[in-house]
Structures are given as C-alpha cells and as structure tokens.
mmCIF file of C-alpha atoms in Angstrom:
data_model
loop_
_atom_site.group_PDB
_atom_site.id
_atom_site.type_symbol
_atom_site.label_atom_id
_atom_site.label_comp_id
_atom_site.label_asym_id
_atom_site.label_seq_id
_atom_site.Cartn_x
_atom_site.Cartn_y
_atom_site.Cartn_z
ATOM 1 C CA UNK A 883 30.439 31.457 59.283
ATOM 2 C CA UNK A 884 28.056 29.409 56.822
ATOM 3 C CA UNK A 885 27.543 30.831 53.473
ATOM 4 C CA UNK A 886 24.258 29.551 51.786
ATOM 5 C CA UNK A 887 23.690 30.175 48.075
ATOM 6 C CA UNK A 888 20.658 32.788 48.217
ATOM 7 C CA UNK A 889 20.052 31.814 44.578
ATOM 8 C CA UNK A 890 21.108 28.189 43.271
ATOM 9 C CA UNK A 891 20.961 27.057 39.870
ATOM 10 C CA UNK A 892 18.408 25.455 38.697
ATOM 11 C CA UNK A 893 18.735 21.604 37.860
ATOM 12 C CA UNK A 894 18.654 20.586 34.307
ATOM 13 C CA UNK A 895 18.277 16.908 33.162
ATOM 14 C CA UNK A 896 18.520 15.120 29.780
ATOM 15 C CA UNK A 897 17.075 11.542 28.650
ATOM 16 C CA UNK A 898 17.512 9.934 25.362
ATOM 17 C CA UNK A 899 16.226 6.499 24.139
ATOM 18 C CA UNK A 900 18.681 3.966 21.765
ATOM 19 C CA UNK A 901 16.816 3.482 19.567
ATOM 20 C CA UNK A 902 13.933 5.850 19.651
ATOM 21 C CA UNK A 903 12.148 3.192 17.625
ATOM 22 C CA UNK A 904 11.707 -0.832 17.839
ATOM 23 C CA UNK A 905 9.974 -4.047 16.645
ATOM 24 C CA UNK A 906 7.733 -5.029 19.127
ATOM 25 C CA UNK A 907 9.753 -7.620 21.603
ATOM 26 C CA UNK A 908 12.397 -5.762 21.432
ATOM 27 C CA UNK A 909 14.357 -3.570 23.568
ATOM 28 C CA UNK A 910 15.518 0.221 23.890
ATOM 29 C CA UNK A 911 17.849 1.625 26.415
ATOM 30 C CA UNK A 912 17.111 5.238 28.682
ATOM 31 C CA UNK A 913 20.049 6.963 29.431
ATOM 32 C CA UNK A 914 19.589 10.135 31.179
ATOM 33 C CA UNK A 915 21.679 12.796 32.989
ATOM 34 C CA UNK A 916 21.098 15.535 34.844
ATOM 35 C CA UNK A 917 23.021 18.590 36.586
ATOM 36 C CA UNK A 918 22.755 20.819 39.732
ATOM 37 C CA UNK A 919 19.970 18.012 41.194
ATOM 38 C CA UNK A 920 19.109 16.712 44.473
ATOM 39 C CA UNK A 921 16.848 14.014 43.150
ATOM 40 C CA UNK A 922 15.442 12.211 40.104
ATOM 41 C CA UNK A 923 12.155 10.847 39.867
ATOM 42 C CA UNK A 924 10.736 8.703 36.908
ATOM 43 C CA UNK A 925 6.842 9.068 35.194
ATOM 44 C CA UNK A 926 5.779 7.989 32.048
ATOM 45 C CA UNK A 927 6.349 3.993 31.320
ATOM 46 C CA UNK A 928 8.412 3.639 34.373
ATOM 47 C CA UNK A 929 8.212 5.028 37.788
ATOM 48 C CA UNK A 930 10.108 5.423 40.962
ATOM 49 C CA UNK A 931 13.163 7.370 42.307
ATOM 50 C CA UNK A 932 16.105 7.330 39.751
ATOM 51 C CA UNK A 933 19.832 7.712 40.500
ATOM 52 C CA UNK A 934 21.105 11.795 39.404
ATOM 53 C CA UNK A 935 22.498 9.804 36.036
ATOM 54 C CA UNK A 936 22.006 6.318 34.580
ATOM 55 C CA UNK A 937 20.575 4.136 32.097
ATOM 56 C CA UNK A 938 17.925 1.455 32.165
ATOM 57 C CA UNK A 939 16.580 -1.364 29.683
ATOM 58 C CA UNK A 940 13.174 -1.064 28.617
ATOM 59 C CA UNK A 941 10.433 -3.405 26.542
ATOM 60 C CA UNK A 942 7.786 -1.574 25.844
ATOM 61 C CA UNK A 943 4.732 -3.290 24.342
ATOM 62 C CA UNK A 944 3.201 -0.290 22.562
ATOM 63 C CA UNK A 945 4.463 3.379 21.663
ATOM 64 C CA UNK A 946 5.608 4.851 25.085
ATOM 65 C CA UNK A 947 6.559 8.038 26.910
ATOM 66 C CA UNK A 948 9.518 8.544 29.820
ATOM 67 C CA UNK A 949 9.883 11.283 31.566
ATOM 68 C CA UNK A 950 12.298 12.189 34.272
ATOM 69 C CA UNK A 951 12.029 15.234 36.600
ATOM 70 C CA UNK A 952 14.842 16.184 38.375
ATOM 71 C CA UNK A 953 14.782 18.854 41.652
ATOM 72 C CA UNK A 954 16.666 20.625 43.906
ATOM 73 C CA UNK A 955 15.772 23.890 46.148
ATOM 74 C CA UNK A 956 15.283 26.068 43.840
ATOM 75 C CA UNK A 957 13.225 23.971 41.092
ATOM 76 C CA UNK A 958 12.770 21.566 38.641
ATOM 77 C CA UNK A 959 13.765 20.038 35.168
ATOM 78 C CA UNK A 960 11.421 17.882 33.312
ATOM 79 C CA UNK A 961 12.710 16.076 30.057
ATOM 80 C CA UNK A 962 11.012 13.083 28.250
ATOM 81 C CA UNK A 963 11.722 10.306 25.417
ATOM 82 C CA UNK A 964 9.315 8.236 23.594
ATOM 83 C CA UNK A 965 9.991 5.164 22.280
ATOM 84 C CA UNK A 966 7.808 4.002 19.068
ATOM 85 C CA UNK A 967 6.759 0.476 19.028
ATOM 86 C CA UNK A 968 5.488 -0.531 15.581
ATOM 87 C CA UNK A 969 4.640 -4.560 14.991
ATOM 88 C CA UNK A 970 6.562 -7.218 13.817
ATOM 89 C CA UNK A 971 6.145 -7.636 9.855
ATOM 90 C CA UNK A 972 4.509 -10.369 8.803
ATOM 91 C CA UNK A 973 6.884 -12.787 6.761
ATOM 92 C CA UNK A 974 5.330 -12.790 3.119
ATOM 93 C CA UNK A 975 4.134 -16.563 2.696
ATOM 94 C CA UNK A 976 5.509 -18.470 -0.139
ATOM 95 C CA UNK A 977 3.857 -18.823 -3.752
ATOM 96 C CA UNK A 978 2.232 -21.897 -4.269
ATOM 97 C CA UNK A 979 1.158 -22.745 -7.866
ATOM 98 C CA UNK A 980 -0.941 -25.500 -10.229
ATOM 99 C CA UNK A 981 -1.960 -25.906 -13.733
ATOM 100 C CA UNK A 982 -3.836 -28.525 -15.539
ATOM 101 C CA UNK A 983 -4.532 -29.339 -19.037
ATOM 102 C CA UNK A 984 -7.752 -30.441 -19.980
ATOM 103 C CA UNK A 985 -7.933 -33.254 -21.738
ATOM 104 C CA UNK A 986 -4.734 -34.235 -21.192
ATOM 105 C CA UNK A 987 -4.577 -36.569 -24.318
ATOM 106 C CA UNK A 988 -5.508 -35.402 -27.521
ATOM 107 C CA UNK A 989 -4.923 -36.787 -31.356
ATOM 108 C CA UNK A 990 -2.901 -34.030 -33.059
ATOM 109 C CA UNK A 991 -4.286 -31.300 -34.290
ATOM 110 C CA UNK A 992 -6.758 -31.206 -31.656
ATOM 111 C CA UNK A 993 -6.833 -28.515 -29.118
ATOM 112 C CA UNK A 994 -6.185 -28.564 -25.265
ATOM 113 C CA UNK A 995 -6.935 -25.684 -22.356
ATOM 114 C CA UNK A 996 -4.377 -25.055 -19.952
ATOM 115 C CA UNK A 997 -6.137 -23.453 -16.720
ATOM 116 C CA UNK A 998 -3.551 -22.221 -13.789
ATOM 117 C CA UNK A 999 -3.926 -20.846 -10.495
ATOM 118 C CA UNK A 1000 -1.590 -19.183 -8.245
ATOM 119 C CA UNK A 1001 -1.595 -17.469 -4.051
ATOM 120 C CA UNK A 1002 1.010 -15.117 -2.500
ATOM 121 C CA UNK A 1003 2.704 -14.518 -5.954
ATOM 122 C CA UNK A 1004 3.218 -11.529 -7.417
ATOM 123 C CA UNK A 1005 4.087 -12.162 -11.207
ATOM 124 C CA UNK A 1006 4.220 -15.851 -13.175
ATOM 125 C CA UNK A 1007 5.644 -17.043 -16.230
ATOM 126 C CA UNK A 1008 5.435 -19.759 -18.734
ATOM 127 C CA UNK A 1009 8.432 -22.114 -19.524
ATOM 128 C CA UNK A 1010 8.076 -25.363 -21.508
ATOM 129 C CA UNK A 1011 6.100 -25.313 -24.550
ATOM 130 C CA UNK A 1012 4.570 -21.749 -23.986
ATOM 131 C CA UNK A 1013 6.722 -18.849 -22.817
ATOM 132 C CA UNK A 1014 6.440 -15.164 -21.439
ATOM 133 C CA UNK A 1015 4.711 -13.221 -18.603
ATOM 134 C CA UNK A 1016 1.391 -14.706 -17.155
ATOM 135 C CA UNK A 1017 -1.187 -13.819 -14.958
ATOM 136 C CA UNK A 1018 -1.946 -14.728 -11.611
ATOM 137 C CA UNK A 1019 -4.475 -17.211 -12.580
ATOM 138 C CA UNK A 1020 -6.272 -17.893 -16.072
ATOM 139 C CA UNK A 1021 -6.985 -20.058 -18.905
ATOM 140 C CA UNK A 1022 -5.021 -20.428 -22.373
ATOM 141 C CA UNK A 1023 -6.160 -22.678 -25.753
ATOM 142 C CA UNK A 1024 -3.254 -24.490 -26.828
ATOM 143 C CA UNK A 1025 -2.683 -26.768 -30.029
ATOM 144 C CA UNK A 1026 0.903 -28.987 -29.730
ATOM 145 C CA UNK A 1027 1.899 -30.944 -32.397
ATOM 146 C CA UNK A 1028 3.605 -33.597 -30.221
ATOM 147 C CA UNK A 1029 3.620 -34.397 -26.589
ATOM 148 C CA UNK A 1030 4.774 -31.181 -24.819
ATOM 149 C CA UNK A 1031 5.285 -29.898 -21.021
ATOM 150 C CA UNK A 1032 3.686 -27.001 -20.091
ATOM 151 C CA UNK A 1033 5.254 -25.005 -16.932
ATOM 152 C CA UNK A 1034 4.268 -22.119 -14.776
ATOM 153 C CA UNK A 1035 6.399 -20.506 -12.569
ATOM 154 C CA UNK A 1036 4.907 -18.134 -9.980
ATOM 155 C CA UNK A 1037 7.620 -15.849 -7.779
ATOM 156 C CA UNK A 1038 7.188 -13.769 -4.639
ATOM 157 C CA UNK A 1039 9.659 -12.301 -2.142
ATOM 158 C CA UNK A 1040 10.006 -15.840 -0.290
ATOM 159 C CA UNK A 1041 10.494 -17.931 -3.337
ATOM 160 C CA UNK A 1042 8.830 -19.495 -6.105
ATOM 161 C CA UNK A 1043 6.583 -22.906 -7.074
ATOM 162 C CA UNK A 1044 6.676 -24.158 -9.805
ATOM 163 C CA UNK A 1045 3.980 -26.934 -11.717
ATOM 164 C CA UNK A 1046 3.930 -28.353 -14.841
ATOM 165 C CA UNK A 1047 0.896 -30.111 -16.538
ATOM 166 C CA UNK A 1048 1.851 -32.282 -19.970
ATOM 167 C CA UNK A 1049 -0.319 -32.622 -23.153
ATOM 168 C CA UNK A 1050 -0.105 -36.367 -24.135
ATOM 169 C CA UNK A 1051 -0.612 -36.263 -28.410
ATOM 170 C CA UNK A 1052 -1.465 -39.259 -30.302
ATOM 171 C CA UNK A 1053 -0.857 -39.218 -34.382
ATOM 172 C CA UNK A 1054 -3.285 -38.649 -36.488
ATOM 173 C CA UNK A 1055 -5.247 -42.376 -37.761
ATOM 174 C CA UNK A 1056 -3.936 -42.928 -41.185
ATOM 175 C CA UNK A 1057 -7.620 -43.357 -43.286
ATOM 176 C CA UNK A 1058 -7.851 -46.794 -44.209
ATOM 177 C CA UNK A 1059 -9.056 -47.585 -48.065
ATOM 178 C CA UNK A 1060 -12.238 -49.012 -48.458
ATOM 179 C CA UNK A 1061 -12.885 -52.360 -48.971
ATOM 180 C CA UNK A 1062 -15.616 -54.236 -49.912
ATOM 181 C CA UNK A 1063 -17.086 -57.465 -51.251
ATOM 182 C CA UNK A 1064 -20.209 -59.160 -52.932
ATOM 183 C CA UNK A 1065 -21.115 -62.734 -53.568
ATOM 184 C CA UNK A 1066 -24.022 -63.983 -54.953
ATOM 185 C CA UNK A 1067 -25.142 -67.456 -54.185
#
C-alpha cells in the first residue's frame, strides 16, 4: 500500500546577499536556501534553474534585484535580495598653489602686493614673513623692511603645495650733500 501526503507542506526559501551593498566593480555573494522544494528557479539579475541550496558570485553593474522561487506540488515560495551598487568615489585631486609678489624688488620702505591662487584646497595659510589663515585666492599689501620670503601653504585631503614668492629690498640711498662750484673767467 502507497501512502501519498493529501496535503504537503508548502516550500519555503530564503536568499541573502554579502554585502547587500558594493562599489561598483565589485562583488557580492547570493546564498540562498530553501525547504520542502522540488525545484529552484532564479529571476531578477540572474536566471535559470538553481540547485534546492547554494551560493553564487555576482557583479552587478547597477542596483539589482534576485529573486528565487522555489516549488513543489502543493506551491510556491518566492524570496528576493537586492544588491545596491553606488559608484566609485572620486579620489579628491591634490592642492596645487602659487603666489607672486609684485614688484619683486623694492627700496625699503616701499610697498609690495602679494597675489596667490590656489585649486582643490580647502583652507591655506601664510608662513614666512606673514602668518595666519588665508583664503583660497587673494591679494595682500605688504611693506618688509629687509628681504623676506613669503609662503602659502594650501591643504586638502590628498596633501598640500606649497609656494613661496620673495621680496628683494634694497636700502634706502643715503642723500648726498650738495655741491657746487663757480668760476669766473
């Protein structure tokens, strides 16, 4: 005598994805299981018949579902993962920075401008003969009383640069007394 189940259980299945979330390029790997099945069968981002239990590399290029229905006689089970795919972050460029003084050569107590310029920074400073916090870019009126070295340091995630422009400063010309002569022939 052949007893047959007048009722069997319904299947159930289970799929997870490790990790749920990636850089694009990289990979994730589906593992699923399932219970009281006959067969497995894969939609989604992948397709085809799938063992009762298993796992499987995937690359997805974008954000991407899986799902895995499993069967027997008396149903289905339907259970799906997604895997996010967000882009690889840009690497933040290094700063590059210059400054020149203009003129560079002045007699003392003359006046000079420094003018800098900075990219991909996010804060400079002043070393050398002028200190403290700068802006990205800008102009300053400066007055040495001797030849001095003027430096500006801009800084980002990836590094820093670094320029320095110098103010060449001649003494002062001493006045020279008068002279002066007459002759009468």
């Amino acid at each position: 005598v052949t007893v047959q189940n007048s009722n069997p259980t319904l299947p159930t299945v289970t799929i997870i994805a490790n990790p749920s979330s990636i850089i694009q390029g990289n990979s994730s790997i589906l593992s699923w299981s399932s219970a009281n099945a006959d067969s497995c069968v894969a939609s989604g981002g992948w397709s085809g018949t799938k063992s009762l239990s298993g796992s499987q590399v995937v690359t997805p290029f974008q954000t991407t579902g899986y799902t895995i229905v499993c069967s027997n006689s008396a149903g289905q089970a339907q259970q799906s993962t997604t895997v996010t795919v967000t882009t690889q972050p840009q690497q933040q460029l290094p700063p590059t920075a210059s400054i020149v003084a203009n003129p560079s050569s002045i007699v003392q107590g003359n006046t000079s401008i420094l003018t800098w310029t900075s990219s991909n920074a996010d804060f400079c400073t002043a070393s050398g003969g002028w200190s403290g916090s700068k802006s990205l870019s800008g102009s300053q009126l400066v007055q040495p009383n001797q030849t001095t070295i003027y430096t500006i340091i801009c800084t980002n995630n990836a590094g820093q640069a670094q320029q320095s422009a110098t103010i060449f400063v001649s003494p002062q010309q001493q006045s020279l007394t008068p002279t002066v002569t007459i002759i009468a022939n």
